[in-house]
Every structure is written in C-alpha cells, then in structure tokens.
Short mmCIF file of C-alpha atoms in Angstrom, two decimals:
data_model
loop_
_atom_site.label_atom_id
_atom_site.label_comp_id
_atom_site.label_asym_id
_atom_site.label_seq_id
_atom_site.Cartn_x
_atom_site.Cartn_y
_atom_site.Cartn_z
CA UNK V 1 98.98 155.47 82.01
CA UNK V 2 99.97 154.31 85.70
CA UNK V 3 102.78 156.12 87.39
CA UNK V 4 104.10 156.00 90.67
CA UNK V 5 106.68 157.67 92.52
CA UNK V 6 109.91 156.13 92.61
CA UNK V 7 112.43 158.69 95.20
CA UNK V 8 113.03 162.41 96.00
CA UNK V 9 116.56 162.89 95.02
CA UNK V 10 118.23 165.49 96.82
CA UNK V 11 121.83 167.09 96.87
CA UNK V 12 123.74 166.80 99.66
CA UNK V 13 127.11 168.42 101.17
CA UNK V 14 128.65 165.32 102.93
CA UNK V 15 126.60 162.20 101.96
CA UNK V 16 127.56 160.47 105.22
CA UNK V 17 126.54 163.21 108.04
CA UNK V 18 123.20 162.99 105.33
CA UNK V 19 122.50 158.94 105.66
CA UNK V 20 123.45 158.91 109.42
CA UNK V 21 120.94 161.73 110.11
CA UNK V 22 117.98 159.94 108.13
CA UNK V 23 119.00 156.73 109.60
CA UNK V 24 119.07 157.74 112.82
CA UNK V 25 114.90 158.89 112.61
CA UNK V 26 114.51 155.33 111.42
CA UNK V 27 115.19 154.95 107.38
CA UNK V 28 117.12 152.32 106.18
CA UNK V 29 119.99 152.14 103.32
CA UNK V 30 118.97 150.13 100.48
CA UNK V 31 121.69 150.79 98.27
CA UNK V 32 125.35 152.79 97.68
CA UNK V 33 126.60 153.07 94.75
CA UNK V 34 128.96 155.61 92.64
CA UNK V 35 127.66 156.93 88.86
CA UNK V 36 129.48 157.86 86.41
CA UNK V 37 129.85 157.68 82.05
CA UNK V 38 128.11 158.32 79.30
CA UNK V 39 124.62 157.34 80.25
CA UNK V 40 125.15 159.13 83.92
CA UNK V 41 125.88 162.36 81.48
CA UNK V 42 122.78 161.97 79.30
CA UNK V 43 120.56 161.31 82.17
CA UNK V 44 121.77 164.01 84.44
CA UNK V 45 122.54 166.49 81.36
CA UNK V 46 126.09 167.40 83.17
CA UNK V 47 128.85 166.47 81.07
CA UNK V 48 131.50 164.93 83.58
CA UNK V 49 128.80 163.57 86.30
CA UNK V 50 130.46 161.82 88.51
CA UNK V 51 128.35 161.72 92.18
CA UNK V 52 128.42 159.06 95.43
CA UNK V 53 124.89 157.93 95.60
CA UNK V 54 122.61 156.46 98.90
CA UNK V 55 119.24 154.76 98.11
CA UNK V 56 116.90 155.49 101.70
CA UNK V 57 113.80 153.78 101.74
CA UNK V 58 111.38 154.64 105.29
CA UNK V 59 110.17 151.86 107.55
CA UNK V 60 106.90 150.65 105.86
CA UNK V 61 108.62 150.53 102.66
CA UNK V 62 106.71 153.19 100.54
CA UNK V 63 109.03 156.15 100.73
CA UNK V 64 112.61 156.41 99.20
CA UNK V 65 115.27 159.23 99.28
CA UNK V 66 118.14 158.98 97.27
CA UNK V 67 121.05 161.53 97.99
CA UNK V 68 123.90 162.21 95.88
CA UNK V 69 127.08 163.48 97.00
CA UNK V 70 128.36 165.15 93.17
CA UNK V 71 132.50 164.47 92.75
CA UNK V 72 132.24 166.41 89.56
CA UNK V 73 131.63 168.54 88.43
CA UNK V 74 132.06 170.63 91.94
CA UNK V 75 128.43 171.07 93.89
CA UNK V 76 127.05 174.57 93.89
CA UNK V 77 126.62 176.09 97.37
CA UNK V 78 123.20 177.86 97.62
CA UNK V 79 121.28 179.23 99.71
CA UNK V 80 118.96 177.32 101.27
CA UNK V 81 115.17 177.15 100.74
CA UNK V 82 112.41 178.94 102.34
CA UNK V 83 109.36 177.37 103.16
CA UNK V 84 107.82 180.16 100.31
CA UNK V 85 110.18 180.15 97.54
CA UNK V 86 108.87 178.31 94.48
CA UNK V 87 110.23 174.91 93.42
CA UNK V 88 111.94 172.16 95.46
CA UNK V 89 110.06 172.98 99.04
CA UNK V 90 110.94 170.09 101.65
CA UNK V 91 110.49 166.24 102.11
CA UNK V 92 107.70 165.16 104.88
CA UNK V 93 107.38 162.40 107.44
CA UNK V 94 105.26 160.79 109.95
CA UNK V 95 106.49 160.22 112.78
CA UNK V 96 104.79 158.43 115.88
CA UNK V 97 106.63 160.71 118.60
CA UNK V 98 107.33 163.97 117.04
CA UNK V 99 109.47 164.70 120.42
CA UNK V 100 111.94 161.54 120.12
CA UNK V 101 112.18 162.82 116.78
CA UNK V 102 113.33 165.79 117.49
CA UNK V 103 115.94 164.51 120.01
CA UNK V 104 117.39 162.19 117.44
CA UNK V 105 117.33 166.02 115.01
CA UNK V 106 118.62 167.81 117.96
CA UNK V 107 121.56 165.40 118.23
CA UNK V 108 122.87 165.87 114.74
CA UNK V 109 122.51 169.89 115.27
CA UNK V 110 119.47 170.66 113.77
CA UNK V 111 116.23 172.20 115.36
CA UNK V 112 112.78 173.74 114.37
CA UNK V 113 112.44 176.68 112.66
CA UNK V 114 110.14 177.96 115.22
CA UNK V 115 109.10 175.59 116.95
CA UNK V 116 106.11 172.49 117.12
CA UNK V 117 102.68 173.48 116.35
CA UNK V 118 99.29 171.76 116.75
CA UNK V 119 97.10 171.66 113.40
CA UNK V 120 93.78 171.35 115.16
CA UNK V 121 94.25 168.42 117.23
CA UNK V 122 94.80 166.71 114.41
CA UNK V 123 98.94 167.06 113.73
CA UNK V 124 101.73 168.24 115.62
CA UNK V 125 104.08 169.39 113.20
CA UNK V 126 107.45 171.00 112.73
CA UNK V 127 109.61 171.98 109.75
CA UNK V 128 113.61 172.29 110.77
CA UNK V 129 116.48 172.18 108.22
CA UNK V 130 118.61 169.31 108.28
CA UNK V 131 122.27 168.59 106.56
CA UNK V 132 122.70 170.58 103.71
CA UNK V 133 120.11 172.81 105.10
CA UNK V 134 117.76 170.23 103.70
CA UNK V 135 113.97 171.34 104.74
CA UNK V 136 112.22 168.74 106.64
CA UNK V 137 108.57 168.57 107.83
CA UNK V 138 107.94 166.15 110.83
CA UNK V 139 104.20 165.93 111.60
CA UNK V 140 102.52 163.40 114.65
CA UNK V 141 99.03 162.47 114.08
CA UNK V 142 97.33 162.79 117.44
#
C-alpha cells in the first residue's frame, strides 16, 4: 500500500503571529479556511469543533504545515514540549543560511534554546521554540 505524508498539523495560540512567523523563513499560504459540522466533529472526535485553519506548504513544494487556531471548544494551554518528552517532538527545516534564519526567528521573539551547533561539519543546527512555544529544528548543510 503507498502512503505519503500529507501535513504536520499543529495547534496554535494566535493563527496569524503563527503564518507570519513561517512565512517570514520563506513558506507560503496555500489555503485559509474555517471548519466546522458534523463531519469536522467525526473527524476531529470533538463534538462542537469549530477551528480557523492555514494550509503552509515550504518552497520546493514537498513540505506542508497546517495550523489550526480552535474557536471551540476553548484550546488547552499546556506546557510546552521538551526536546525528551515522548510524542509530538518538533517540525524540522533546511535552511541555506541558518544565521538569516535566525534573524528572521529573532525578529518575531524567538531564539535558540542554547544556541547553534556543528554536527561534524556536516550540519549546523539549532532547535528554538516558536509561537505557541512550537519546537523548531533549523539545520544548514555545510
């Protein structure tokens, strides 16, 4: 049986400080739209699901995000993942200059955990927690 993978859905706070962040390191909207009904319920198993949702898809086309802001019922406050907690862990990209990445982070208030660190010449990679305290791994192949 073939399968591929169609998005990482994630839950976000405030869908809009979410898109402009990931827009701003270079994805693209594909699509907006707001669920709700019967099917949304059955799908979702929340009776009452009613979210905004953003479709993100990254440059060369192979990668999509899509981030729902939930309307009801209310969105759960957690706290937020650590990089060795089971389950959900983070979302990944390439970048081609990990530093003008983390400029475009830096301007929407978020910063490494620790800092950027060199896999053996290979990668330079950082993880930092973006809106929502979403986890995100930025790695430069060098």
């Amino acid at each position: 049986m073939p399968i591929k993978l169609e998005n990482v859905g994630i839950a976000v706070r405030d869908l809009e400080e979410t898109i402009a962040f990931f827009t701003d390191l270079g994805l693209t909207v594909v699509g907006r739209d707001t669920v709700s009904g019967e099917w949304a319920d059955t799908a979702v198993g929340l009776d009452g699901n009613h979210a905004k949702i953003a479709v993100l898809q990254t440059p060369d086309g192979n990668g999509q995000l899509e981030l729902f802001e939930y309307l009801h019922p209310d969105a759960i406050e957690t706290n937020p993942t650590l990089p060795n907690e089971i389950g959900m862990h983070r979302v990944a990209f390439s970048v081609d200059d990990i530093d003008q990445a983390l400029q475009i982070a830096a301007k929407h208030g978020c910063h490494p955990l620790r800092g950027v660190a060199n896999y053996q010449d290979i990668y330079k990679l950082t993880y930092l927690r973006g809106p929502s305290g979403i986890l995100v791994m930025l790695a430069q192949k060098l």
